[in-house]
mmCIF file of C-alpha atoms in Angstrom:
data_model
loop_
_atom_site.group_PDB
_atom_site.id
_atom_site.type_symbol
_atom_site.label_atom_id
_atom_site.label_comp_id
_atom_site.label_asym_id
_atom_site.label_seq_id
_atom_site.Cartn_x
_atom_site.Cartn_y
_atom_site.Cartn_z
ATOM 1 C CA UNK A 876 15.671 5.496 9.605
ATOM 2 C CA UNK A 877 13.609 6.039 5.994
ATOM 3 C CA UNK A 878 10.189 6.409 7.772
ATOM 4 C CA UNK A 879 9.649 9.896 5.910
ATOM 5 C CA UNK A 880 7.364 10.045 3.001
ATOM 6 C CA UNK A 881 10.082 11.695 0.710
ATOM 7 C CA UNK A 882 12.567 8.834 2.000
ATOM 8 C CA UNK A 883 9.771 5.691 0.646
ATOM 9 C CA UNK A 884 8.772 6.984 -2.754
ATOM 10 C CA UNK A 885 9.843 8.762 -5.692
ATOM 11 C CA UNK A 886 7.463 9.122 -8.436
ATOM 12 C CA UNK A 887 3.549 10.210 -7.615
ATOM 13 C CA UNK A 888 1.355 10.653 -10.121
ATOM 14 C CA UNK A 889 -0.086 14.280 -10.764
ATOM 15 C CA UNK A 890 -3.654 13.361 -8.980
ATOM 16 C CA UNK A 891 -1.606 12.166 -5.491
ATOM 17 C CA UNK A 892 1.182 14.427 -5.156
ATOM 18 C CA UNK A 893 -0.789 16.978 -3.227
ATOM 19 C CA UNK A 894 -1.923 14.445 -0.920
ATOM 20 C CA UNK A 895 1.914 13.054 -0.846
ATOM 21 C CA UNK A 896 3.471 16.291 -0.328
ATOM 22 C CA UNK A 897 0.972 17.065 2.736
ATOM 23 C CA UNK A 898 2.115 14.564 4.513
ATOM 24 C CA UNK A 899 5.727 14.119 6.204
ATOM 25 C CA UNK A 900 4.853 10.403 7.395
ATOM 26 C CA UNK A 901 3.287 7.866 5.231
ATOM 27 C CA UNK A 902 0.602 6.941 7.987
ATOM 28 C CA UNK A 903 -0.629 10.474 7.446
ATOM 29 C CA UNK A 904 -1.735 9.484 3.794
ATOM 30 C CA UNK A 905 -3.406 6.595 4.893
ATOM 31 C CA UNK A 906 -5.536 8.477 7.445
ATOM 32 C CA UNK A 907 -6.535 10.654 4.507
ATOM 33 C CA UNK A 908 -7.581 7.893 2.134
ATOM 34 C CA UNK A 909 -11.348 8.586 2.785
ATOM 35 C CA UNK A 910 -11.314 12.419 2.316
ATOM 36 C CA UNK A 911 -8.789 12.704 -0.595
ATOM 37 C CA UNK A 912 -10.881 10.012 -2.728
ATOM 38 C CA UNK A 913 -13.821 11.487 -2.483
ATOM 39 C CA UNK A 914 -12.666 14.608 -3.460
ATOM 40 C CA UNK A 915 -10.968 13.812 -6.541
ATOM 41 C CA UNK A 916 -14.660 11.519 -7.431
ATOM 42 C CA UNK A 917 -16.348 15.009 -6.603
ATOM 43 C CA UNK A 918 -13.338 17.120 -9.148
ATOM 44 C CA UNK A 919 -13.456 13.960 -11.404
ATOM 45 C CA UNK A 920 -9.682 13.219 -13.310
ATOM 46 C CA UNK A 921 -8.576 13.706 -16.613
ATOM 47 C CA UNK A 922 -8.742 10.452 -18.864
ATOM 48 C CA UNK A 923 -11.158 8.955 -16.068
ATOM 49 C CA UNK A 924 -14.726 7.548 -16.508
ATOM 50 C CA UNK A 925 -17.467 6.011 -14.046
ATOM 51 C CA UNK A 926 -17.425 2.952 -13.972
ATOM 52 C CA UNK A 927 -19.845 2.522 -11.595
ATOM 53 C CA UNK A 928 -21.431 4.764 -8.823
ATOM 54 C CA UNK A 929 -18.423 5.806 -6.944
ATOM 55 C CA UNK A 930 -16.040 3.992 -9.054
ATOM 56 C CA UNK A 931 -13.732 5.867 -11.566
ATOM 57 C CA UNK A 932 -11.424 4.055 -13.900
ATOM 58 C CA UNK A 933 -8.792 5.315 -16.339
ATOM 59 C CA UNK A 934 -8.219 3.707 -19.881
ATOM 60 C CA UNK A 935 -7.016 0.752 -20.677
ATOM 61 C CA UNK A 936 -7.791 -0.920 -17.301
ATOM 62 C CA UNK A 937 -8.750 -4.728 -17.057
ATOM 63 C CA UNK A 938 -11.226 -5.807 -14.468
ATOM 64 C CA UNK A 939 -12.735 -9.111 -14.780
ATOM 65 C CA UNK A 940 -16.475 -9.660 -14.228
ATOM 66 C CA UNK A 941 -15.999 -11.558 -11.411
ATOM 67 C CA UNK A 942 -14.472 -8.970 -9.389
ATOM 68 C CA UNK A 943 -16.124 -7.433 -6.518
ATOM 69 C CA UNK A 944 -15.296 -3.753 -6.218
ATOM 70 C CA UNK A 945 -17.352 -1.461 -4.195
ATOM 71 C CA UNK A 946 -16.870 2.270 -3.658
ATOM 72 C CA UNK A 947 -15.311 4.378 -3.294
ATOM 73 C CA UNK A 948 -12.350 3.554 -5.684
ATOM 74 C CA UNK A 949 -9.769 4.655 -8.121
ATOM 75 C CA UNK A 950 -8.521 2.117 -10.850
ATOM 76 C CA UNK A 951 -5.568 3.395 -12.188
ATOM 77 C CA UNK A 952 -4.654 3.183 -16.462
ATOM 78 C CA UNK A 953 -3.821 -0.237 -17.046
ATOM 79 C CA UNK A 954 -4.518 -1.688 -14.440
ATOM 80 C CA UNK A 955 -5.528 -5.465 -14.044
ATOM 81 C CA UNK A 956 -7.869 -6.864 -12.095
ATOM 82 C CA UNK A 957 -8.699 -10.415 -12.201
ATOM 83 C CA UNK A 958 -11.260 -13.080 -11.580
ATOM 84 C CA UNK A 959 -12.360 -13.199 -7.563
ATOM 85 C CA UNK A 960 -10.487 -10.340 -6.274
ATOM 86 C CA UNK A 961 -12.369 -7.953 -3.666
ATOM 87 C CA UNK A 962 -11.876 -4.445 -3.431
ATOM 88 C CA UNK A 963 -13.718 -3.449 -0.214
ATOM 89 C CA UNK A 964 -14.012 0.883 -0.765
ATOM 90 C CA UNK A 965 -11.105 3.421 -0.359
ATOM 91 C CA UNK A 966 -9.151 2.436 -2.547
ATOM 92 C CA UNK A 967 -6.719 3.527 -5.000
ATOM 93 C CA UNK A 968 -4.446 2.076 -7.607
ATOM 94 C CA UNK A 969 -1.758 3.733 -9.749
ATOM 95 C CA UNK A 970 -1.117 2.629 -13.469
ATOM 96 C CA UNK A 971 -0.611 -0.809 -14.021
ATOM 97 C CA UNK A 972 -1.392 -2.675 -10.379
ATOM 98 C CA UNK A 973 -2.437 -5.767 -10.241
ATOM 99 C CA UNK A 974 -5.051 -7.108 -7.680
ATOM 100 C CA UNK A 975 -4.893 -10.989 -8.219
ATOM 101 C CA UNK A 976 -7.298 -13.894 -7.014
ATOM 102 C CA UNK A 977 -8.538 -14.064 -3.475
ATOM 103 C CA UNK A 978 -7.226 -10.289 -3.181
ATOM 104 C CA UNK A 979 -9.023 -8.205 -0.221
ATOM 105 C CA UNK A 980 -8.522 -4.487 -0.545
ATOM 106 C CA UNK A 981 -9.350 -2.429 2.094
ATOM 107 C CA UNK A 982 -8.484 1.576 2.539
ATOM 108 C CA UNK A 983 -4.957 1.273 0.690
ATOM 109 C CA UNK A 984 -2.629 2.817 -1.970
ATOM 110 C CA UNK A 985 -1.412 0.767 -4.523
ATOM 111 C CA UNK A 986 0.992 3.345 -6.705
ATOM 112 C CA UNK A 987 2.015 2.673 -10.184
ATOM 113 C CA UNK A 988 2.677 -1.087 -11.030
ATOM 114 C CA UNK A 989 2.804 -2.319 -7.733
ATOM 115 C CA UNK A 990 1.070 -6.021 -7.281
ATOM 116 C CA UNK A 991 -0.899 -8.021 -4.996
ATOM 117 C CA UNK A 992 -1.364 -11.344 -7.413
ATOM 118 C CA UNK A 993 -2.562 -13.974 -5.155
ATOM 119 C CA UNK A 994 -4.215 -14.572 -1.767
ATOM 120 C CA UNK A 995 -3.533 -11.092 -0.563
ATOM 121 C CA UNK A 996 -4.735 -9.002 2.839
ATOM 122 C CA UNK A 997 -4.115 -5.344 1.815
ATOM 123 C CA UNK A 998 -5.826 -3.137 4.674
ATOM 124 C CA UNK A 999 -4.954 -0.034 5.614
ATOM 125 C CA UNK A 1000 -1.676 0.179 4.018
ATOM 126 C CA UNK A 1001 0.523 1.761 1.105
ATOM 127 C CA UNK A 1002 2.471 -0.126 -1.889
ATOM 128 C CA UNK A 1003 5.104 2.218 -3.473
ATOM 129 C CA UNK A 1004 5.962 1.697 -7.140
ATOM 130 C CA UNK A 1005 6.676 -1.763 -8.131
ATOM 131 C CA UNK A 1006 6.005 -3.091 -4.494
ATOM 132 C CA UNK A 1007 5.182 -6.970 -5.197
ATOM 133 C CA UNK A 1008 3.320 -9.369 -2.600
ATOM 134 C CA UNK A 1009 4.231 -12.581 -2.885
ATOM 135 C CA UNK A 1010 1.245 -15.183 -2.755
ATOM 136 C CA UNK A 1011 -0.249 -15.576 0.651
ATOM 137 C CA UNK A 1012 1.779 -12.234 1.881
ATOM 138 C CA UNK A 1013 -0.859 -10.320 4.646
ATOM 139 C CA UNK A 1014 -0.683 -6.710 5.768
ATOM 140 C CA UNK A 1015 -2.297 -7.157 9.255
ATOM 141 C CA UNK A 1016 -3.513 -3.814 10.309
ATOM 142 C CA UNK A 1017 -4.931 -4.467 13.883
ATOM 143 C CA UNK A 1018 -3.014 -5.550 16.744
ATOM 144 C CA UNK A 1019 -3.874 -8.048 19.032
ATOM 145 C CA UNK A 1020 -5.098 -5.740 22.048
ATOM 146 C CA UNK A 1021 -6.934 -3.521 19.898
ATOM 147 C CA UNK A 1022 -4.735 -0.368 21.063
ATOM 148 C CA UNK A 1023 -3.356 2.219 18.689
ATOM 149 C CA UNK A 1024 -0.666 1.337 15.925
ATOM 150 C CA UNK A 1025 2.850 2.444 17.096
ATOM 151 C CA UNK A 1026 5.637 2.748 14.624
ATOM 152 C CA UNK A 1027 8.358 1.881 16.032
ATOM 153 C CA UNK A 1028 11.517 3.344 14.697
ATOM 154 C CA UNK A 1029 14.558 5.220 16.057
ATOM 155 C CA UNK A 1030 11.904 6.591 18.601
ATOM 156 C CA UNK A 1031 8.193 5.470 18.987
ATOM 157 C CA UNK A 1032 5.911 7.465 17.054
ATOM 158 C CA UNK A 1033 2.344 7.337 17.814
ATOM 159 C CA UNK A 1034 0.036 7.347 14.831
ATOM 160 C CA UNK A 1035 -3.380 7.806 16.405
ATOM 161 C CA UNK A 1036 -4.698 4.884 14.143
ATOM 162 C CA UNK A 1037 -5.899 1.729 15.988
ATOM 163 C CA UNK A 1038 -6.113 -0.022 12.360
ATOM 164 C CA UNK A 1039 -2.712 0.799 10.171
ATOM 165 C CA UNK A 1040 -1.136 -2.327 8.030
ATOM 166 C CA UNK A 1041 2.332 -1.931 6.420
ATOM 167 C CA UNK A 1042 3.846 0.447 4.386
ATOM 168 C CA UNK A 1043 6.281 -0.545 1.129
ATOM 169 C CA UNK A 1044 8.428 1.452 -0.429
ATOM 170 C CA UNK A 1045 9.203 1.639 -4.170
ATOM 171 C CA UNK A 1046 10.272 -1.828 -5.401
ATOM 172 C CA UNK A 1047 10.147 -3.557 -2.041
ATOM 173 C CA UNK A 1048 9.584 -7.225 -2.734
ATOM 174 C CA UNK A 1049 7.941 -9.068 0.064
ATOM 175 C CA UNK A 1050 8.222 -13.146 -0.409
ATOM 176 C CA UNK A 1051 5.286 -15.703 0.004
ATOM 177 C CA UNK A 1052 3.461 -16.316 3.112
ATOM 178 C CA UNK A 1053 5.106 -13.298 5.065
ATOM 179 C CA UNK A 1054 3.118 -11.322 7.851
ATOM 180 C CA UNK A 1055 3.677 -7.599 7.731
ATOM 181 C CA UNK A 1056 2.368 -7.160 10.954
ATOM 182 C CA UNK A 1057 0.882 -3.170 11.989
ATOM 183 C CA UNK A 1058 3.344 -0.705 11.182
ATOM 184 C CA UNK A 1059 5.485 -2.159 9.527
ATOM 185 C CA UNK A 1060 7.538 -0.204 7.138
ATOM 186 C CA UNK A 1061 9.729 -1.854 4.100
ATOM 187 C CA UNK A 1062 12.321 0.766 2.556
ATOM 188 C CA UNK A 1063 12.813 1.322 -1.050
ATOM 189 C CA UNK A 1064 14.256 -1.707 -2.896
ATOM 190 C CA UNK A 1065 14.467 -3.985 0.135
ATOM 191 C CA UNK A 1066 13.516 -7.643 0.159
ATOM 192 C CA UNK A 1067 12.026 -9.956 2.380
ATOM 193 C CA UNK A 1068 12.237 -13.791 2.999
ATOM 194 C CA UNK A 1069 9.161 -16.269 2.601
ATOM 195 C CA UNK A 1070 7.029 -17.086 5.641
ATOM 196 C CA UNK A 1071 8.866 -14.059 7.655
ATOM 197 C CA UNK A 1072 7.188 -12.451 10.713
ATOM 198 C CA UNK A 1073 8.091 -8.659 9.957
ATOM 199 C CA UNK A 1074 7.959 -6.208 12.589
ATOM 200 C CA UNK A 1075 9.362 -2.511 12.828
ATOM 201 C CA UNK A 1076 11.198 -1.185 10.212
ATOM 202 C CA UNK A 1077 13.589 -3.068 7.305
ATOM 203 C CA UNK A 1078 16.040 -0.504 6.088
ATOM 204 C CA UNK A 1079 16.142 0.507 2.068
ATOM 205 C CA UNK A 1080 18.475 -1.704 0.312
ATOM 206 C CA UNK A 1081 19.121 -4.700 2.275
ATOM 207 C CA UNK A 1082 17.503 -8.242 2.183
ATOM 208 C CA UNK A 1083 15.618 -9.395 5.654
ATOM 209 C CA UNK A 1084 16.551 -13.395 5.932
ATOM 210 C CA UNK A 1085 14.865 -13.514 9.492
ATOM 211 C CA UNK A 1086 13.631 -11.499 11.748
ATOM 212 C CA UNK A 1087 17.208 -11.324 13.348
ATOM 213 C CA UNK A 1088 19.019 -10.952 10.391
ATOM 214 C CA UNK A 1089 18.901 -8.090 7.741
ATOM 215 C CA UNK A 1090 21.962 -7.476 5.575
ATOM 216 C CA UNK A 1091 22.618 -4.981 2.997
ATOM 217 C CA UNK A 1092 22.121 -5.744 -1.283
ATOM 218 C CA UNK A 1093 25.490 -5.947 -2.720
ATOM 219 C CA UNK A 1094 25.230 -4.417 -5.767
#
């Protein structure tokens, strides 16, 4: 299974990798959110102003005055964020992301161009490059009993994280009105169906049509 860091994303940019690389599972990285963020606000990064107490953004980003973003955060270059959405603290997005209308953003990684455009839950989760939300698409990052976040995988591996929401790999495309329940982990390039109930973990390459039926891209 491509649960491993290495296995989910290929290009980090400079001011991640050693966060990236210090981690073997992606859940790791999201534990770290809080420490690594402030540290880089304390260090400061090159091409990167202040925005606002706590908030540092890098040239050429877009953020309407109508957003709501509260530290700590990192807005990438370029990125674009538009009327209504609401970044919540902990956050940080690569070049280009987009965080849409009625976006919540809560202690996530959005990595270069990935998107969240319309009516998204991001909590406690990681977009690889290019990951795209489709409108209405939720990362749900607490489970139902309240008990620790198990990924479930070839084996169970416990994350010691009562809130963790999904994980995307580079380019995973994730279709309107889908539930990404906690844990969840998308491989690279991998697709999902609209108004899907995903659990576990969907294998890189391969389109899931159902729950009970994932099948591999035939390129």
């Amino acid at each position: 299974m491509s649960i491993k860091t290495e296995d989910l994303f290929e290009y980090i940019p400079p001011h991640l990798r050693r966060l990236f690389e210090s981690c073997e599972y992606p859940w790791q990285i999201v534990a770290r959110i809080s420490e690594y963020i402030n540290e880089m606000l304390r260090n400061g990064i090159v091409g990167y102003s202040l925005y606002s107490d706590g908030v540092l953004v890098g040239k050429g980003a877009s953020i309407s005055p109508r957003a709501h973003i509260f530290p700590p955060a990192i807005i990438g270059e370029e990125c674009e964020i538009r009327v209504g959405a609401y970044i919540r603290g902990n956050v940080i997005l690569g070049r280009g992301a987009v965080v849409g209308n009625s976006t919540e953003l809560k202690n996530c990684i959005l990595l270069d161009g990935a998107q969240a455009p319309h009516y998204n839950y991001v909590g406690d989760s990681l977009l690889g490059v290019r990951a795209h939300l489709g409108a209405g698409a939720i990362c749900s990052n607490l489970r139902s009993d309240g008990r620790e976040v198990i990924v479930r995988a070839d084996t169970d591996y416990p994350t010691g994280m009562r809130k963790l929401g999904a994980i995307l790999g580079d380019n995973a495309e994730i279709g309107c009105g889908c539930v990404l329940n906690p844990g969840t982990i998308v491989g690279k390039n991998s697709r999902i169906y609209p108004l899907t109930s995903v659990r576990g973990i969907v294998p890189p390459d391969c389109i899931m049509k159902s729950p009970n039926e994932i099948v591999r891209i035939e390129i």
